[in-house]
Amino acid sequence: MPLSTPARACGIDFGTSNSTVGWLRPGGETLIPLEDGKITLPSVVFFNLEERRPVYGRQALHEYLEGYEGRLMRSLKSLLGSKLLKSETAVMGSALPFKDLLGFFIGELKKRAEAVAERPFEAVVLGRPVFFVDDDPAADQEAENTLIAVAQKLGFKDVSFQYEPIAAAFDYESSIEREELVLIVDIGGGTSDFSLVRLAPERRQLAERQGDILATGGVHIGGTDFDKQLSLAGVMPLFGYGSRMKSDALMPTSFHLNLATWHTINIVYSAASQRALQNMRYDIVDPTGIDRLFKLIEQRAGHWLAMQIEDSKIALTEHQQHPIDLQRIEDGLSAELTRGLFEDSISALLERIRSSVATLLSDAGVGLDQVDTVFFTGGSSGVPALRQSVAALLPNARHVEGNTFGSIGSGLAIEAKKRYG
């Protein structure tokens, strides 16, 4: 049914890697352009120390890579449910609570969306993963409460949530012509979420859809975890990961784990971390790797390296191999990454995802042969090994690919219109 008036509310998909804002209005695209005409705003903040200002998205990454002095913060959503959320970080010489950092970014989403829409938004449906935190209901509720507080502080008077895979289901439902039993597989930057939903053209306008949602589930595994495992398997050994100490013990792994994890990279740059590395340097049998690590820290190139690894992961969805040029660290140095190495490094994560899907279907009392469609969405849903794993589980289901970064935002906009008019 065509819209006669613009929706009063918007939907915000605050993602680990990318974010979108959706808004239903007559004759217009659902997703609002947020940066350079693009519907996504990378979930990145760079505090430019030279110009004393925060910048966001692609511009943030550009200024960081151009060598401006400052602090880059990425994978902000990963803070939700973590112990870091109650602490602070040093930004431009001041202590900034991590909760306020979330407000900076979500506030920027609101401001840009309102500028394009030429109207304020006082009501919002926020997407959320099925679980912010696995197996910890209290921490999960605290993460949601944090987002509510942040949104209200930004001026949203009405704040509600919808599971991200359910939002993606509503987006897919807008295009189907018959009833389908659909498994939504949403693989984002930080979580993998699943929903089993009964969809039909005649049910699109119903406000109450709880009876159509047969099951929801998920695990705290996403694209940043794939990046981390690829980094540890293919790159960090060049920087001392797995080095032997003279005692025959392995070098402590915390430095490399922090360096391979987006929101903990800055920990490696701390004075305490560098002192600890210096103290163990002479206890390592072959210091080649740790000396490269010192060079990387000196250049503060951790985020740069993480970007190279993320780009390689994306490239390996299409190609069998992809090298990373590391000459900025050492002449002639490179990491030769292959799809086989990548798939081996994430095999345990894929098995957890596959097991979660199987459990969800079993709990719903649905046979593997009863699912009509698997709808893939999320920035990390294109990993071939992941798709093959799910396909092997559901051999009779057809596979549909949604808008990688836009399905959830579009679905949240549909839900916002239903809830708030």
PDB file of C-alpha atoms in Angstrom, residues 54-278:
ATOM      1  CA  PRO A  54      35.951  14.529  15.796  1.00  0.00           C
ATOM      2  CA  VAL A  55      35.348  13.208  12.274  1.00  0.00           C
ATOM      3  CA  TYR A  56      33.294  10.209  11.242  1.00  0.00           C
ATOM      4  CA  GLY A  57      33.007   7.413   8.726  1.00  0.00           C
ATOM      5  CA  ARG A  58      35.098   7.364   5.558  1.00  0.00           C
ATOM      6  CA  GLN A  59      36.454  10.813   6.316  1.00  0.00           C
ATOM      7  CA  ALA A  60      37.705   9.524   9.670  1.00  0.00           C
ATOM      8  CA  LEU A  61      39.547   6.647   8.003  1.00  0.00           C
ATOM      9  CA  HIS A  62      40.949   9.012   5.354  1.00  0.00           C
ATOM     10  CA  GLU A  63      42.390  11.469   7.872  1.00  0.00           C
ATOM     11  CA  TYR A  64      43.870   8.653   9.931  1.00  0.00           C
ATOM     12  CA  LEU A  65      45.548   7.084   6.891  1.00  0.00           C
ATOM     13  CA  GLU A  66      46.752  10.522   5.740  1.00  0.00           C
ATOM     14  CA  GLY A  67      48.797  10.664   8.928  1.00  0.00           C
ATOM     15  CA  TYR A  68      46.931  13.247  10.983  1.00  0.00           C
ATOM     16  CA  GLU A  69      47.776  13.046  14.671  1.00  0.00           C
ATOM     17  CA  GLY A  70      44.860  11.728  16.685  1.00  0.00           C
ATOM     18  CA  ARG A  71      42.904   8.753  17.984  1.00  0.00           C
ATOM     19  CA  LEU A  72      40.939   6.325  15.809  1.00  0.00           C
ATOM     20  CA  MET A  73      38.049   4.407  17.368  1.00  0.00           C
ATOM     21  CA  ARG A  74      36.293   1.616  15.470  1.00  0.00           C
ATOM     22  CA  SER A  75      33.931  -1.303  16.219  1.00  0.00           C
ATOM     23  CA  LEU A  76      32.147   0.942  18.706  1.00  0.00           C
ATOM     24  CA  LYS A  77      29.209  -1.443  19.025  1.00  0.00           C
ATOM     25  CA  SER A  78      31.551  -4.049  20.511  1.00  0.00           C
ATOM     26  CA  LEU A  79      31.683  -1.869  23.629  1.00  0.00           C
ATOM     27  CA  LEU A  80      28.073  -2.772  24.449  1.00  0.00           C
ATOM     28  CA  GLY A  81      28.051  -5.538  27.018  1.00  0.00           C
ATOM     29  CA  SER A  82      31.814  -5.276  27.590  1.00  0.00           C
ATOM     30  CA  LYS A  83      33.580  -4.203  30.770  1.00  0.00           C
ATOM     31  CA  LEU A  84      35.092  -1.274  28.870  1.00  0.00           C
ATOM     32  CA  LEU A  85      31.685   0.429  28.739  1.00  0.00           C
ATOM     33  CA  LYS A  86      31.969   1.558  32.362  1.00  0.00           C
ATOM     34  CA  SER A  87      35.463   2.964  31.894  1.00  0.00           C
ATOM     35  CA  GLU A  88      37.047   5.921  30.137  1.00  0.00           C
ATOM     36  CA  THR A  89      39.638   6.463  27.442  1.00  0.00           C
ATOM     37  CA  ALA A  90      42.042   9.316  26.792  1.00  0.00           C
ATOM     38  CA  VAL A  91      40.947  11.527  23.892  1.00  0.00           C
ATOM     39  CA  MET A  92      42.646  14.821  23.001  1.00  0.00           C
ATOM     40  CA  GLY A  93      44.114  15.108  26.487  1.00  0.00           C
ATOM     41  CA  SER A  94      40.861  14.459  28.346  1.00  0.00           C
ATOM     42  CA  ALA A  95      39.136  11.406  29.793  1.00  0.00           C
ATOM     43  CA  LEU A  96      36.131  10.415  27.677  1.00  0.00           C
ATOM     44  CA  PRO A  97      33.654   7.819  29.017  1.00  0.00           C
ATOM     45  CA  PHE A  98      33.104   5.082  26.453  1.00  0.00           C
ATOM     46  CA  LYS A  99      29.347   5.595  26.846  1.00  0.00           C
ATOM     47  CA  ASP A 100      29.801   9.166  25.592  1.00  0.00           C
ATOM     48  CA  LEU A 101      31.740   7.824  22.612  1.00  0.00           C
ATOM     49  CA  LEU A 102      28.638   5.877  21.575  1.00  0.00           C
ATOM     50  CA  GLY A 103      26.652   9.090  21.910  1.00  0.00           C
ATOM     51  CA  PHE A 104      29.084  10.929  19.623  1.00  0.00           C
ATOM     52  CA  PHE A 105      28.537   8.445  16.826  1.00  0.00           C
ATOM     53  CA  ILE A 106      24.789   7.792  17.159  1.00  0.00           C
ATOM     54  CA  GLY A 107      24.290  11.545  17.515  1.00  0.00           C
ATOM     55  CA  GLU A 108      26.096  12.013  14.207  1.00  0.00           C
ATOM     56  CA  LEU A 109      23.777   9.479  12.559  1.00  0.00           C
ATOM     57  CA  LYS A 110      20.758  11.404  13.870  1.00  0.00           C
ATOM     58  CA  LYS A 111      22.147  14.775  12.785  1.00  0.00           C
ATOM     59  CA  ARG A 112      22.956  13.621   9.234  1.00  0.00           C
ATOM     60  CA  ALA A 113      19.617  11.873   8.794  1.00  0.00           C
ATOM     61  CA  GLU A 114      17.704  14.930  10.001  1.00  0.00           C
ATOM     62  CA  ALA A 115      19.680  17.198   7.681  1.00  0.00           C
ATOM     63  CA  VAL A 116      18.720  15.090   4.646  1.00  0.00           C
ATOM     64  CA  ALA A 117      15.109  14.607   5.799  1.00  0.00           C
ATOM     65  CA  GLU A 118      14.801  18.304   6.687  1.00  0.00           C
ATOM     66  CA  ARG A 119      12.908  17.408   9.838  1.00  0.00           C
ATOM     67  CA  PRO A 120      13.683  16.250  13.384  1.00  0.00           C
ATOM     68  CA  PHE A 121      13.213  12.647  14.460  1.00  0.00           C
ATOM     69  CA  GLU A 122      11.900  12.204  17.997  1.00  0.00           C
ATOM     70  CA  ALA A 123      11.029   8.504  17.725  1.00  0.00           C
ATOM     71  CA  VAL A 124      13.284   5.642  16.694  1.00  0.00           C
ATOM     72  CA  VAL A 125      13.380   1.887  16.356  1.00  0.00           C
ATOM     73  CA  LEU A 126      16.917   0.710  17.034  1.00  0.00           C
ATOM     74  CA  GLY A 127      18.187  -2.585  15.725  1.00  0.00           C
ATOM     75  CA  ARG A 128      19.779  -4.921  18.214  1.00  0.00           C
ATOM     76  CA  PRO A 129      21.384  -8.357  17.971  1.00  0.00           C
ATOM     77  CA  VAL A 130      19.489 -11.271  19.471  1.00  0.00           C
ATOM     78  CA  PHE A 131      22.233 -11.340  22.114  1.00  0.00           C
ATOM     79  CA  PHE A 132      24.585  -8.451  22.843  1.00  0.00           C
ATOM     80  CA  VAL A 133      26.295 -10.871  25.251  1.00  0.00           C
ATOM     81  CA  ASP A 134      26.089 -14.658  25.069  1.00  0.00           C
ATOM     82  CA  ASP A 135      24.687 -16.500  28.102  1.00  0.00           C
ATOM     83  CA  ASP A 136      24.481 -13.407  30.342  1.00  0.00           C
ATOM     84  CA  PRO A 137      20.939 -11.934  30.445  1.00  0.00           C
ATOM     85  CA  ALA A 138      21.922  -9.235  32.959  1.00  0.00           C
ATOM     86  CA  ALA A 139      24.775  -7.934  30.787  1.00  0.00           C
ATOM     87  CA  ASP A 140      22.555  -8.169  27.721  1.00  0.00           C
ATOM     88  CA  GLN A 141      19.866  -6.033  29.404  1.00  0.00           C
ATOM     89  CA  GLU A 142      22.494  -3.561  30.559  1.00  0.00           C
ATOM     90  CA  ALA A 143      23.672  -3.148  26.967  1.00  0.00           C
ATOM     91  CA  GLU A 144      20.120  -2.395  25.804  1.00  0.00           C
ATOM     92  CA  ASN A 145      19.560   0.020  28.711  1.00  0.00           C
ATOM     93  CA  THR A 146      22.762   1.824  27.747  1.00  0.00           C
ATOM     94  CA  LEU A 147      21.492   2.355  24.206  1.00  0.00           C
ATOM     95  CA  ILE A 148      18.162   3.639  25.529  1.00  0.00           C
ATOM     96  CA  ALA A 149      19.952   6.159  27.762  1.00  0.00           C
ATOM     97  CA  VAL A 150      22.203   7.284  24.898  1.00  0.00           C
ATOM     98  CA  ALA A 151      19.249   7.702  22.512  1.00  0.00           C
ATOM     99  CA  GLN A 152      17.181   9.643  25.034  1.00  0.00           C
ATOM    100  CA  LYS A 153      20.081  11.953  25.799  1.00  0.00           C
ATOM    101  CA  LEU A 154      20.306  12.682  22.067  1.00  0.00           C
ATOM    102  CA  GLY A 155      16.681  13.833  21.966  1.00  0.00           C
ATOM    103  CA  PHE A 156      14.737  10.708  21.012  1.00  0.00           C
ATOM    104  CA  LYS A 157      11.572  10.747  23.135  1.00  0.00           C
ATOM    105  CA  ASP A 158      10.297   7.339  22.005  1.00  0.00           C
ATOM    106  CA  VAL A 159      12.865   4.542  21.801  1.00  0.00           C
ATOM    107  CA  SER A 160      12.168   0.884  21.042  1.00  0.00           C
ATOM    108  CA  PHE A 161      14.018  -2.100  19.625  1.00  0.00           C
ATOM    109  CA  GLN A 162      13.650  -4.782  17.015  1.00  0.00           C
ATOM    110  CA  TYR A 163      15.910  -7.776  16.520  1.00  0.00           C
ATOM    111  CA  GLU A 164      18.115  -7.140  13.507  1.00  0.00           C
ATOM    112  CA  PRO A 165      17.267 -10.407  11.705  1.00  0.00           C
ATOM    113  CA  ILE A 166      13.542  -9.739  12.190  1.00  0.00           C
ATOM    114  CA  ALA A 167      14.006  -6.311  10.619  1.00  0.00           C
ATOM    115  CA  ALA A 168      15.777  -7.977   7.687  1.00  0.00           C
ATOM    116  CA  ALA A 169      12.831 -10.392   7.406  1.00  0.00           C
ATOM    117  CA  PHE A 170      10.365  -7.519   7.067  1.00  0.00           C
ATOM    118  CA  ASP A 171      12.509  -5.997   4.335  1.00  0.00           C
ATOM    119  CA  TYR A 172      12.541  -9.308   2.435  1.00  0.00           C
ATOM    120  CA  GLU A 173       8.783  -9.727   2.940  1.00  0.00           C
ATOM    121  CA  SER A 174       8.150  -6.531   0.984  1.00  0.00           C
ATOM    122  CA  SER A 175       9.285  -8.329  -2.190  1.00  0.00           C
ATOM    123  CA  ILE A 176       7.729 -11.820  -1.972  1.00  0.00           C
ATOM    124  CA  GLU A 177       4.611 -13.074  -3.749  1.00  0.00           C
ATOM    125  CA  ARG A 178       3.702 -16.150  -1.687  1.00  0.00           C
ATOM    126  CA  GLU A 179       4.000 -17.458   1.854  1.00  0.00           C
ATOM    127  CA  GLU A 180       7.465 -18.704   2.800  1.00  0.00           C
ATOM    128  CA  LEU A 181       9.155 -20.163   5.863  1.00  0.00           C
ATOM    129  CA  VAL A 182      12.385 -18.168   5.923  1.00  0.00           C
ATOM    130  CA  LEU A 183      15.593 -18.510   7.896  1.00  0.00           C
ATOM    131  CA  ILE A 184      17.228 -15.094   8.196  1.00  0.00           C
ATOM    132  CA  VAL A 185      21.014 -15.382   8.531  1.00  0.00           C
ATOM    133  CA  ASP A 186      22.461 -12.012   9.535  1.00  0.00           C
ATOM    134  CA  ILE A 187      26.248 -12.062   9.853  1.00  0.00           C
ATOM    135  CA  GLY A 188      27.363  -8.623  10.991  1.00  0.00           C
ATOM    136  CA  GLY A 189      30.619  -7.214  12.222  1.00  0.00           C
ATOM    137  CA  GLY A 190      30.139  -8.354  15.805  1.00  0.00           C
ATOM    138  CA  THR A 191      27.322 -10.923  15.961  1.00  0.00           C
ATOM    139  CA  SER A 192      25.648 -13.677  13.982  1.00  0.00           C
ATOM    140  CA  ASP A 193      21.872 -13.586  14.388  1.00  0.00           C
ATOM    141  CA  PHE A 194      19.200 -15.941  13.132  1.00  0.00           C
ATOM    142  CA  SER A 195      15.431 -15.848  12.936  1.00  0.00           C
ATOM    143  CA  LEU A 196      12.939 -18.362  11.630  1.00  0.00           C
ATOM    144  CA  VAL A 197       9.964 -16.387  10.350  1.00  0.00           C
ATOM    145  CA  ARG A 198       6.755 -17.123   8.461  1.00  0.00           C
ATOM    146  CA  LEU A 199       6.339 -14.396   5.847  1.00  0.00           C
ATOM    147  CA  ALA A 200       3.513 -13.667   3.403  1.00  0.00           C
ATOM    148  CA  PRO A 201       2.371 -10.731   1.234  1.00  0.00           C
ATOM    149  CA  GLU A 202      -0.993 -10.539   2.995  1.00  0.00           C
ATOM    150  CA  ARG A 203       0.646 -10.195   6.407  1.00  0.00           C
ATOM    151  CA  ARG A 204       2.829  -7.147   5.636  1.00  0.00           C
ATOM    152  CA  GLN A 205       0.471  -4.581   7.128  1.00  0.00           C
ATOM    153  CA  LEU A 206      -0.232  -6.448  10.368  1.00  0.00           C
ATOM    154  CA  ALA A 207       1.036  -4.605  13.437  1.00  0.00           C
ATOM    155  CA  GLU A 208       1.304  -7.755  15.553  1.00  0.00           C
ATOM    156  CA  ARG A 209       3.644 -10.355  14.075  1.00  0.00           C
ATOM    157  CA  GLN A 210       4.812 -12.218  17.162  1.00  0.00           C
ATOM    158  CA  GLY A 211       3.008 -15.367  16.067  1.00  0.00           C
ATOM    159  CA  ASP A 212       4.952 -15.409  12.806  1.00  0.00           C
ATOM    160  CA  ILE A 213       8.336 -15.410  14.572  1.00  0.00           C
ATOM    161  CA  LEU A 214       8.974 -19.084  15.238  1.00  0.00           C
ATOM    162  CA  ALA A 215      12.441 -18.769  16.749  1.00  0.00           C
ATOM    163  CA  THR A 216      15.347 -16.376  17.256  1.00  0.00           C
ATOM    164  CA  GLY A 217      18.922 -17.072  18.224  1.00  0.00           C
ATOM    165  CA  GLY A 218      22.494 -16.022  17.725  1.00  0.00           C
ATOM    166  CA  VAL A 219      26.102 -16.084  18.806  1.00  0.00           C
ATOM    167  CA  HIS A 220      28.590 -13.323  19.505  1.00  0.00           C
ATOM    168  CA  ILE A 221      30.611 -14.059  16.365  1.00  0.00           C
ATOM    169  CA  GLY A 222      30.964 -11.703  13.435  1.00  0.00           C
ATOM    170  CA  GLY A 223      33.239 -10.235  10.827  1.00  0.00           C
ATOM    171  CA  THR A 224      35.639  -8.718  13.326  1.00  0.00           C
ATOM    172  CA  ASP A 225      36.162 -12.214  14.780  1.00  0.00           C
ATOM    173  CA  PHE A 226      36.939 -13.491  11.271  1.00  0.00           C
ATOM    174  CA  ASP A 227      39.445 -10.636  10.913  1.00  0.00           C
ATOM    175  CA  LYS A 228      41.016 -11.544  14.235  1.00  0.00           C
ATOM    176  CA  GLN A 229      41.519 -15.208  13.359  1.00  0.00           C
ATOM    177  CA  LEU A 230      42.917 -14.353   9.929  1.00  0.00           C
ATOM    178  CA  SER A 231      45.307 -11.917  11.575  1.00  0.00           C
ATOM    179  CA  LEU A 232      46.500 -14.438  14.152  1.00  0.00           C
ATOM    180  CA  ALA A 233      46.946 -17.196  11.573  1.00  0.00           C
ATOM    181  CA  GLY A 234      48.477 -15.251   8.716  1.00  0.00           C
ATOM    182  CA  VAL A 235      50.013 -12.002   9.958  1.00  0.00           C
ATOM    183  CA  MET A 236      50.811 -11.952  13.670  1.00  0.00           C
ATOM    184  CA  PRO A 237      53.444 -14.736  13.399  1.00  0.00           C
ATOM    185  CA  LEU A 238      55.524 -12.172  11.455  1.00  0.00           C
ATOM    186  CA  PHE A 239      55.341  -9.956  14.559  1.00  0.00           C
ATOM    187  CA  GLY A 240      56.394 -12.552  17.101  1.00  0.00           C
ATOM    188  CA  TYR A 241      53.144 -14.405  17.738  1.00  0.00           C
ATOM    189  CA  GLY A 242      54.106 -17.956  18.692  1.00  0.00           C
ATOM    190  CA  SER A 243      57.753 -17.045  19.397  1.00  0.00           C
ATOM    191  CA  ARG A 244      59.662 -19.278  21.815  1.00  0.00           C
ATOM    192  CA  MET A 245      61.152 -17.931  25.008  1.00  0.00           C
ATOM    193  CA  LYS A 246      64.524 -19.249  26.223  1.00  0.00           C
ATOM    194  CA  SER A 247      62.571 -21.154  28.858  1.00  0.00           C
ATOM    195  CA  ASP A 248      60.899 -23.006  25.915  1.00  0.00           C
ATOM    196  CA  ALA A 249      57.555 -21.417  26.812  1.00  0.00           C
ATOM    197  CA  LEU A 250      55.633 -19.474  24.167  1.00  0.00           C
ATOM    198  CA  MET A 251      55.662 -15.687  24.220  1.00  0.00           C
ATOM    199  CA  PRO A 252      52.540 -14.334  26.014  1.00  0.00           C
ATOM    200  CA  THR A 253      49.737 -13.853  23.502  1.00  0.00           C
ATOM    201  CA  SER A 254      47.957 -10.838  24.999  1.00  0.00           C
ATOM    202  CA  PHE A 255      49.890  -8.296  22.897  1.00  0.00           C
ATOM    203  CA  HIS A 256      48.965  -9.957  19.620  1.00  0.00           C
ATOM    204  CA  LEU A 257      45.377 -10.633  20.679  1.00  0.00           C
ATOM    205  CA  ASN A 258      44.939  -6.938  21.478  1.00  0.00           C
ATOM    206  CA  LEU A 259      46.542  -5.962  18.182  1.00  0.00           C
ATOM    207  CA  ALA A 260      44.211  -8.307  16.286  1.00  0.00           C
ATOM    208  CA  THR A 261      41.068  -6.884  17.951  1.00  0.00           C
ATOM    209  CA  TRP A 262      39.765  -3.538  16.706  1.00  0.00           C
ATOM    210  CA  HIS A 263      38.678  -1.978  19.995  1.00  0.00           C
ATOM    211  CA  THR A 264      41.782  -3.047  21.966  1.00  0.00           C
ATOM    212  CA  ILE A 265      44.526  -1.988  19.523  1.00  0.00           C
ATOM    213  CA  ASN A 266      45.321   1.153  21.488  1.00  0.00           C
ATOM    214  CA  ILE A 267      46.189  -0.924  24.568  1.00  0.00           C
ATOM    215  CA  VAL A 268      49.336  -2.123  22.761  1.00  0.00           C
ATOM    216  CA  TYR A 269      50.526   1.485  22.517  1.00  0.00           C
ATOM    217  CA  SER A 270      50.381   2.066  26.286  1.00  0.00           C
ATOM    218  CA  ALA A 271      53.580   2.653  28.222  1.00  0.00           C
ATOM    219  CA  ALA A 272      52.898  -0.378  30.439  1.00  0.00           C
ATOM    220  CA  SER A 273      52.469  -2.660  27.430  1.00  0.00           C
ATOM    221  CA  GLN A 274      55.659  -1.409  25.799  1.00  0.00           C
ATOM    222  CA  ARG A 275      57.637  -1.832  29.027  1.00  0.00           C
ATOM    223  CA  ALA A 276      56.444  -5.428  29.310  1.00  0.00           C
ATOM    224  CA  LEU A 277      57.520  -6.112  25.731  1.00  0.00           C
ATOM    225  CA  GLN A 278      60.937  -4.543  26.326  1.00  0.00           C
TER     226      GLN A 278
END
